[in-house]
PDB file of C-alpha atoms in Angstrom:
ATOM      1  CA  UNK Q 300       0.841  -0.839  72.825  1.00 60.00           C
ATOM      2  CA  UNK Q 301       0.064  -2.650  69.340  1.00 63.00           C
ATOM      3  CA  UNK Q 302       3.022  -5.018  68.449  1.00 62.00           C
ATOM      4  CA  UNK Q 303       3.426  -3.890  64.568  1.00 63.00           C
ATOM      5  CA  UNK Q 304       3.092  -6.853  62.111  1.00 62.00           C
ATOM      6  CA  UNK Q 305       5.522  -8.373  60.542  1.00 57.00           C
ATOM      7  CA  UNK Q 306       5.556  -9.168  57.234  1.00 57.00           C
ATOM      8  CA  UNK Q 307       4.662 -12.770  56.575  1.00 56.00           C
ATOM      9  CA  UNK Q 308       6.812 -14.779  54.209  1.00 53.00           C
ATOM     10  CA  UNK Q 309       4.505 -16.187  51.540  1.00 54.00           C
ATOM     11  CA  UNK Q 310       3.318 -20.208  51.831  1.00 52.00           C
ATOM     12  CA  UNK Q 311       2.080 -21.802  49.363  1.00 50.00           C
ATOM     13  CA  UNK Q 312       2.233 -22.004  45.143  1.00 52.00           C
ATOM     14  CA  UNK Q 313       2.868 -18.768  43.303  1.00 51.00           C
ATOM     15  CA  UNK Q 314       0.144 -17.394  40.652  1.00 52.00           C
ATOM     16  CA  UNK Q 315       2.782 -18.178  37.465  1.00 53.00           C
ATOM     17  CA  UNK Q 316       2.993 -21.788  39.039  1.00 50.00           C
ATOM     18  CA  UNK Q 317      -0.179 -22.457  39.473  1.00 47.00           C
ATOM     19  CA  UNK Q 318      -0.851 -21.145  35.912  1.00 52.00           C
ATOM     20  CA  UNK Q 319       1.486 -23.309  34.159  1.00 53.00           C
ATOM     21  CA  UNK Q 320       0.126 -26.001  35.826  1.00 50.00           C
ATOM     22  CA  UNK Q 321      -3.638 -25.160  35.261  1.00 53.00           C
ATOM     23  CA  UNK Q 322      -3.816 -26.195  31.428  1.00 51.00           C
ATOM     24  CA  UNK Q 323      -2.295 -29.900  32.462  1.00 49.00           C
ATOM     25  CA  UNK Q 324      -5.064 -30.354  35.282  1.00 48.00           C
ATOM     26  CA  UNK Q 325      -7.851 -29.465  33.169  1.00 48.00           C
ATOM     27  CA  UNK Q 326      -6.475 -31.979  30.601  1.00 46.00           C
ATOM     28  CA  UNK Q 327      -6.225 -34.620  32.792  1.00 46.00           C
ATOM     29  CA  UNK Q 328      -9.392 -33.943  34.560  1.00 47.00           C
ATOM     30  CA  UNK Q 329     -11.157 -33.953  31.237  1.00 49.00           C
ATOM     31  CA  UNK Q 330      -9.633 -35.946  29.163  1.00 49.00           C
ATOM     32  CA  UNK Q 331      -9.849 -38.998  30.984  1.00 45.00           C
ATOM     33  CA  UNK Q 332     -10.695 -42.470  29.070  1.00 43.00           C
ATOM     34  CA  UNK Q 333     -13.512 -43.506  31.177  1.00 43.00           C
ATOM     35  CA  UNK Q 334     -16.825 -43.026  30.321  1.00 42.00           C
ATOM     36  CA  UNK Q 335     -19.770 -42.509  33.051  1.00 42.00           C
ATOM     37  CA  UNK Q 336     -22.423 -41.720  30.033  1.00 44.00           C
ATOM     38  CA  UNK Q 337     -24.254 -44.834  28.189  1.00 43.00           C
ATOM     39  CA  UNK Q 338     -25.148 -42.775  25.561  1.00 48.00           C
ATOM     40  CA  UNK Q 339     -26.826 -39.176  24.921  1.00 48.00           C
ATOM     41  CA  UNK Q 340     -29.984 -37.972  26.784  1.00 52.00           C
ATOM     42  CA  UNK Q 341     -33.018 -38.030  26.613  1.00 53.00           C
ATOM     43  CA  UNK Q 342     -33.950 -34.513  24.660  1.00 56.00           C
ATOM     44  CA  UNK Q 343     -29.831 -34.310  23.337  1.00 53.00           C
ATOM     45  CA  UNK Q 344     -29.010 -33.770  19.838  1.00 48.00           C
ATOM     46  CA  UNK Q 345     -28.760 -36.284  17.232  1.00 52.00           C
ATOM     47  CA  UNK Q 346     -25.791 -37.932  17.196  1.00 54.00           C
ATOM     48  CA  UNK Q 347     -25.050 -36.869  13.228  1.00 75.00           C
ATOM     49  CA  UNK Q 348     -25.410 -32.728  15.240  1.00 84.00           C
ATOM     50  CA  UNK Q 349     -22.853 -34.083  17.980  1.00 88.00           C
ATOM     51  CA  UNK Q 350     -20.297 -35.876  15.871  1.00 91.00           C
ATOM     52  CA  UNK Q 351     -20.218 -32.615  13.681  1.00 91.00           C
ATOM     53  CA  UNK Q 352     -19.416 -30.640  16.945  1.00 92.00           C
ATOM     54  CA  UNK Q 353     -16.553 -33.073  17.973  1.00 94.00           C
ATOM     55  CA  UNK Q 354     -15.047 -33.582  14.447  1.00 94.00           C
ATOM     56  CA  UNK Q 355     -14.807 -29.645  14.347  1.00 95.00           C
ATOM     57  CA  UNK Q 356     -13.831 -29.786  17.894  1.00 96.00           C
ATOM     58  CA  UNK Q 357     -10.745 -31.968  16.715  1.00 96.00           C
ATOM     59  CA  UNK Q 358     -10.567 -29.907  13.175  1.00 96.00           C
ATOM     60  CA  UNK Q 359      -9.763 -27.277  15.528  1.00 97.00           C
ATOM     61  CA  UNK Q 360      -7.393 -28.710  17.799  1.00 97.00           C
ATOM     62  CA  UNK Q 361      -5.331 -30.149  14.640  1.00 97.00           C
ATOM     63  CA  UNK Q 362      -5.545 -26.537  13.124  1.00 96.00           C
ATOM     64  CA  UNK Q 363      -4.362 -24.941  16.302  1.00 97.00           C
ATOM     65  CA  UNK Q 364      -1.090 -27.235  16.426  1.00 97.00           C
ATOM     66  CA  UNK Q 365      -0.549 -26.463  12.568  1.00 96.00           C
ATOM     67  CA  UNK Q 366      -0.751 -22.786  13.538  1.00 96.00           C
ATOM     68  CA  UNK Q 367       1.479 -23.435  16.516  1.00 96.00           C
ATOM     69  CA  UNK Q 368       3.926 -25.099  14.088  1.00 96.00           C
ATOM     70  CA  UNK Q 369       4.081 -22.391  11.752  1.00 96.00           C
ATOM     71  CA  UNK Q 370       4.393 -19.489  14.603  1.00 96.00           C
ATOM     72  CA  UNK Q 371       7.928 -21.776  15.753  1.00 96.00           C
ATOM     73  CA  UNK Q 372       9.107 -22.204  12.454  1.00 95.00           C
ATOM     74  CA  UNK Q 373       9.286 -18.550  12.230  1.00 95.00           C
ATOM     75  CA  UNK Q 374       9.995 -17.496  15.674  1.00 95.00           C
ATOM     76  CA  UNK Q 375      12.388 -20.338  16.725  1.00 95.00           C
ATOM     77  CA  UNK Q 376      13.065 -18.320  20.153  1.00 94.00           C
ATOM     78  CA  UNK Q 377       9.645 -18.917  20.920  1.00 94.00           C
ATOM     79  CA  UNK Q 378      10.082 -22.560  20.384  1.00 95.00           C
ATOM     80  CA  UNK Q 379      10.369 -23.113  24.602  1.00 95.00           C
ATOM     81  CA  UNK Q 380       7.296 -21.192  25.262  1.00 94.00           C
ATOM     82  CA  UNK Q 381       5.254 -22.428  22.750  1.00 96.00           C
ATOM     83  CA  UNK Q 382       5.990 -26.533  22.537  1.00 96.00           C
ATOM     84  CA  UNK Q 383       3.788 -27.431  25.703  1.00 96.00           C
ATOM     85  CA  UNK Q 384       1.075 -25.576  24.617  1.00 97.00           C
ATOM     86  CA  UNK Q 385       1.071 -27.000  21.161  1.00 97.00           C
ATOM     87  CA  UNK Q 386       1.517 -30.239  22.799  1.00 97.00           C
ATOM     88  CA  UNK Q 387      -1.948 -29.439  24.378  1.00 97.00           C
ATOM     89  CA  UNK Q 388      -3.448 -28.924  21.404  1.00 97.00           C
ATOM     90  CA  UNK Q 389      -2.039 -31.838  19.965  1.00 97.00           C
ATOM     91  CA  UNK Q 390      -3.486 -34.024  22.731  1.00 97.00           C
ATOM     92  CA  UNK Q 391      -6.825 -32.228  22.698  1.00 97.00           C
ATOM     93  CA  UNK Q 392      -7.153 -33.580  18.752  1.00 97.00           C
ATOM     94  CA  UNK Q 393      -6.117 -36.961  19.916  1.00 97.00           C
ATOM     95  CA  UNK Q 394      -8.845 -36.578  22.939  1.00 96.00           C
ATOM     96  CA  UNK Q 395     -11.914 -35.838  20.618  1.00 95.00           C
ATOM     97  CA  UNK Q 396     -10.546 -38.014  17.943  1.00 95.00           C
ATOM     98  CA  UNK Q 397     -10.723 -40.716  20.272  1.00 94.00           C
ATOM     99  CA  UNK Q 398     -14.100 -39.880  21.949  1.00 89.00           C
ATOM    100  CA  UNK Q 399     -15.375 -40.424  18.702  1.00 78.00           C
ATOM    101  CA  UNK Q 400     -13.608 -43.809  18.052  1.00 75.00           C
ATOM    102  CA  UNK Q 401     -15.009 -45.126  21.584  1.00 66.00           C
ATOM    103  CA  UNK Q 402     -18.245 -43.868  21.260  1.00 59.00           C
ATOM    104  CA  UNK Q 403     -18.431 -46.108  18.144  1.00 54.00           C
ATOM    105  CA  UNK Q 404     -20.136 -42.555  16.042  1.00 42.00           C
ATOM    106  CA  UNK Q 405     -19.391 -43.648  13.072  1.00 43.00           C
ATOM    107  CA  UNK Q 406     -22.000 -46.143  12.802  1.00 38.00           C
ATOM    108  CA  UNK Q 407     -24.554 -46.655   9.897  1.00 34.00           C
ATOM    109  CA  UNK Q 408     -26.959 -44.721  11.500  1.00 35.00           C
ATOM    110  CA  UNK Q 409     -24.802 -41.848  12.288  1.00 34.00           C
ATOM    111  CA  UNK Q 410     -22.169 -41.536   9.074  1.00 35.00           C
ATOM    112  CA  UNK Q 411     -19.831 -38.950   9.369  1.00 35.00           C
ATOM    113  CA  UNK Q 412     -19.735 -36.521   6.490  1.00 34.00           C
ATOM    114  CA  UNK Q 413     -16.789 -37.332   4.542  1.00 34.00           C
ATOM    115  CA  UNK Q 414     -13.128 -35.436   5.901  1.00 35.00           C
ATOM    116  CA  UNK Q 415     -14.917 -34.761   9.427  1.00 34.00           C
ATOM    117  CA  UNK Q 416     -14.062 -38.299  11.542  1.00 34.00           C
ATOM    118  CA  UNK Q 417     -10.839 -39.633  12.866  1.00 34.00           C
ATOM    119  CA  UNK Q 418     -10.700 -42.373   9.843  1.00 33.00           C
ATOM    120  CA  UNK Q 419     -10.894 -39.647   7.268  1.00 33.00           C
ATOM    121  CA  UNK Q 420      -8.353 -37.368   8.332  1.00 35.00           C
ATOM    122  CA  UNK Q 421      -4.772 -37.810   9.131  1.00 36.00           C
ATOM    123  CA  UNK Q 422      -3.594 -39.371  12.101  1.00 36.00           C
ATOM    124  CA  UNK Q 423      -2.457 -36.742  14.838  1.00 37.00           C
ATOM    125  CA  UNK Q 424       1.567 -37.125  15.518  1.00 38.00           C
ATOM    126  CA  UNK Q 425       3.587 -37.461  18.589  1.00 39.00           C
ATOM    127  CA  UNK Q 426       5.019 -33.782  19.913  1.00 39.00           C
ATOM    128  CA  UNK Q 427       8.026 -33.789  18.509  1.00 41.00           C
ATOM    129  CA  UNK Q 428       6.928 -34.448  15.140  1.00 40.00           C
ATOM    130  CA  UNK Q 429       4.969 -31.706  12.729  1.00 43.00           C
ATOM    131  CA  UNK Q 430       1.199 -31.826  12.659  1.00 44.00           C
ATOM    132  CA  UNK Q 431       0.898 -32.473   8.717  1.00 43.00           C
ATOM    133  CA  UNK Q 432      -0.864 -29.718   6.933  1.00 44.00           C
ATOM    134  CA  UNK Q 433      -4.124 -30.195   4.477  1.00 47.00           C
ATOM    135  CA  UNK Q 434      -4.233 -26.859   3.491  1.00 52.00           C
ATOM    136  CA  UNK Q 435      -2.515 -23.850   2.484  1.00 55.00           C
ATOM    137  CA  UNK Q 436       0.617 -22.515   5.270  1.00 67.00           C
ATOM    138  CA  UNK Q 437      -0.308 -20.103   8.036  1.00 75.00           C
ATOM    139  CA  UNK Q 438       0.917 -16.687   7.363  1.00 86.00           C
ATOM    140  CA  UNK Q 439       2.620 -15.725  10.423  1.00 92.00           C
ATOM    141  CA  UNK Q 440       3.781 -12.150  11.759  1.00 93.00           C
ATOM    142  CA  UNK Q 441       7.139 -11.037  11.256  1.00 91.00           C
ATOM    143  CA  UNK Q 442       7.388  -9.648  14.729  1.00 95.00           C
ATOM    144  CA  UNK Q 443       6.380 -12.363  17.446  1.00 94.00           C
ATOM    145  CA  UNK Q 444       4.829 -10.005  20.083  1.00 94.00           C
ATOM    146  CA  UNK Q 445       2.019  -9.754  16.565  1.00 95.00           C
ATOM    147  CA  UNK Q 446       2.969 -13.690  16.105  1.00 95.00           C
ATOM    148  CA  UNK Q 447       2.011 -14.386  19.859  1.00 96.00           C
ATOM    149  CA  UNK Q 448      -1.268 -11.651  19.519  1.00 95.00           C
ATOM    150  CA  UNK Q 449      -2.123 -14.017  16.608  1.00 95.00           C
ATOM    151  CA  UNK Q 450      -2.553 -17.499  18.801  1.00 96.00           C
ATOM    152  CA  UNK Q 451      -4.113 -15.701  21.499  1.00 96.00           C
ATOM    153  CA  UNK Q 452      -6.679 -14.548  19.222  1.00 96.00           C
ATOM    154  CA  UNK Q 453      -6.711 -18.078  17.754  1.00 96.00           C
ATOM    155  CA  UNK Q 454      -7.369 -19.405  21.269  1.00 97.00           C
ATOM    156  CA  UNK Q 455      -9.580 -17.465  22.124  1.00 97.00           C
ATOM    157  CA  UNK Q 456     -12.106 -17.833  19.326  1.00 97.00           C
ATOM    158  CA  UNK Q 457     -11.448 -21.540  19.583  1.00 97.00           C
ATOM    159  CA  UNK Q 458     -11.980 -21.611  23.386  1.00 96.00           C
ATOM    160  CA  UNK Q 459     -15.522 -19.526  22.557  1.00 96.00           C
ATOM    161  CA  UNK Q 460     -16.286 -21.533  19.930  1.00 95.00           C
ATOM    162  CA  UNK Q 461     -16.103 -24.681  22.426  1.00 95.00           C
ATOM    163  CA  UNK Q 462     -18.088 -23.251  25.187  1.00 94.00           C
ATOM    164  CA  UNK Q 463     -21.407 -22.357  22.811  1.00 94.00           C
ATOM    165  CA  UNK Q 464     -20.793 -26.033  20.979  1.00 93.00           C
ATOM    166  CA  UNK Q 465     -21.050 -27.462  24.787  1.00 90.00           C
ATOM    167  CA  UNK Q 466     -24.625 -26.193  25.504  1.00 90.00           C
ATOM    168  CA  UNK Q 467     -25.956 -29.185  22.937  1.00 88.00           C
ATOM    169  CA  UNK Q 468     -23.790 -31.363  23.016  1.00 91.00           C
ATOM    170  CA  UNK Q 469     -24.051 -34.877  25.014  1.00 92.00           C
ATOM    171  CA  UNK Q 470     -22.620 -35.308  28.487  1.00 92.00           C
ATOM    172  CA  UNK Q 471     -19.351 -36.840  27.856  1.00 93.00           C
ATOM    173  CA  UNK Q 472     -18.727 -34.559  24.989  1.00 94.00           C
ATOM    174  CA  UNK Q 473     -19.811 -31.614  26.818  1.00 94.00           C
ATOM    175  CA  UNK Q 474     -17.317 -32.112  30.084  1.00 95.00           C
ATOM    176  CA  UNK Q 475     -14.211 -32.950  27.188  1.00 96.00           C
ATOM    177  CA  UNK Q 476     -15.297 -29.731  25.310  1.00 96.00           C
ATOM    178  CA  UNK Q 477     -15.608 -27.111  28.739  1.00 96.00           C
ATOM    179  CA  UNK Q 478     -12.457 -28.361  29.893  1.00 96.00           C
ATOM    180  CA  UNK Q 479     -10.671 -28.103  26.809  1.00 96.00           C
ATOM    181  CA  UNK Q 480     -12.225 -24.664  26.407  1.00 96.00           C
ATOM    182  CA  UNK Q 481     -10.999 -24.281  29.726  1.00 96.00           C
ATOM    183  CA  UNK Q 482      -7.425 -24.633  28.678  1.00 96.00           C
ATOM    184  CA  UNK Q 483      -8.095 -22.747  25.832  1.00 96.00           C
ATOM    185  CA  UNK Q 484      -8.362 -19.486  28.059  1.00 95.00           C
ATOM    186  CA  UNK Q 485      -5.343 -20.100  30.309  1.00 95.00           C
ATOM    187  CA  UNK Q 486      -3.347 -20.386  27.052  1.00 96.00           C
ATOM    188  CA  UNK Q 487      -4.678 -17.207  25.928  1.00 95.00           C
ATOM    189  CA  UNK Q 488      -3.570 -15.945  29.340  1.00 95.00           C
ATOM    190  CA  UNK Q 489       0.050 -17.493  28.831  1.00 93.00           C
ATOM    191  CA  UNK Q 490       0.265 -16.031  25.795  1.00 94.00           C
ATOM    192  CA  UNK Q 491      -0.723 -12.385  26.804  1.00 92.00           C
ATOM    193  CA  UNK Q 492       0.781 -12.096  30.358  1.00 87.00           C
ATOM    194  CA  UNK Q 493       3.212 -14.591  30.379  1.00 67.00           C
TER     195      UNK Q 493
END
């Protein structure tokens, strides 16, 4: 006779654990400092078509906090769920900014059209301070199930946006830009599900 099976007790992470911590991994993993490229390959883009692509990368990343910003300011119950994932945006502008300052783009070969590098624009802030805003304010949905639709859809686009960029861009910029992309979708998820 069959012995009937008992229901094992679960080992292991949950799924909502392993998604919260998903978005810090692929930060770490590709936003790391060190550098294995010594410059772009042979057959890559010029670098004036690759510092456009991370200047918009971190254009992006800035406008993304801003919108994050607003969305909080409206929705200040929201404030919890939101602040780490603007913090991720935050560091993601800081990340390309800074891939940009140590790849020394900005050279008189390469210039960068004027507004687009990280000496032209405004410095990113810490997270508990606002991201300062160029332009006009975000309009933001009165009802935050619309507000958090909103910065999914931002994500999203973003996160797309990133992935087609990545195809011509050079290696280093490529791995920062797929795993930024990366955490671009498991916000979107957050936002949605969580």
């Amino acid at each position: 006779m069959p012995f009937p099976h008992a229901p094992r007790a679960r080992t292991g992470p949950r799924r909502r654990s392993l998604l919260a911590v998903a978005p810090t991994a692929l930060l770490a993993a590709g936003c790391s400092a060190g550098s294995r490229d010594a410059g772009p390959a042979v057959g890559s883009p010029s670098p004036p078509a690759s510092e456009r692509a991370r200047a918009r990368a971190a254009r992006d990343s800035r406008e993304l906090a801003e919108r994050y910003d607003a969305v909080i300011a409206a929705h200040a119950g929201l404030a919890q769920r939101l602040g780490p994932l603007r913090e991720h945006a935050v560091r993601h502008a800081k990340a390309f900014e800074s891939l940009g300052t140590a790849a020394g783009s900005a050279s008189p070969e390469s210039p960068v059209p004027a507004g687009a590098g990280p000496s032209a624009s405004a410095p990113v802030p810490s997270a508990s301070s606002p991201v300062p805003s160029a332009s006009s304010p975000v309009p933001v949905p009165a009802k935050e199930k619309d507000a958090l639709s909103g910065l999914a859809a931002a994500e999203r686009e973003i996160a797309d946006r990133r992935l087609e960029a990545l195809l011509d861009a050079p290696a280093e910029l490529a791995r920062l830009l797929a795993s930024v992309a990366a955490a671009g979708a498991a916000h979107v998820f957050v936002l949605t599900e969580g």
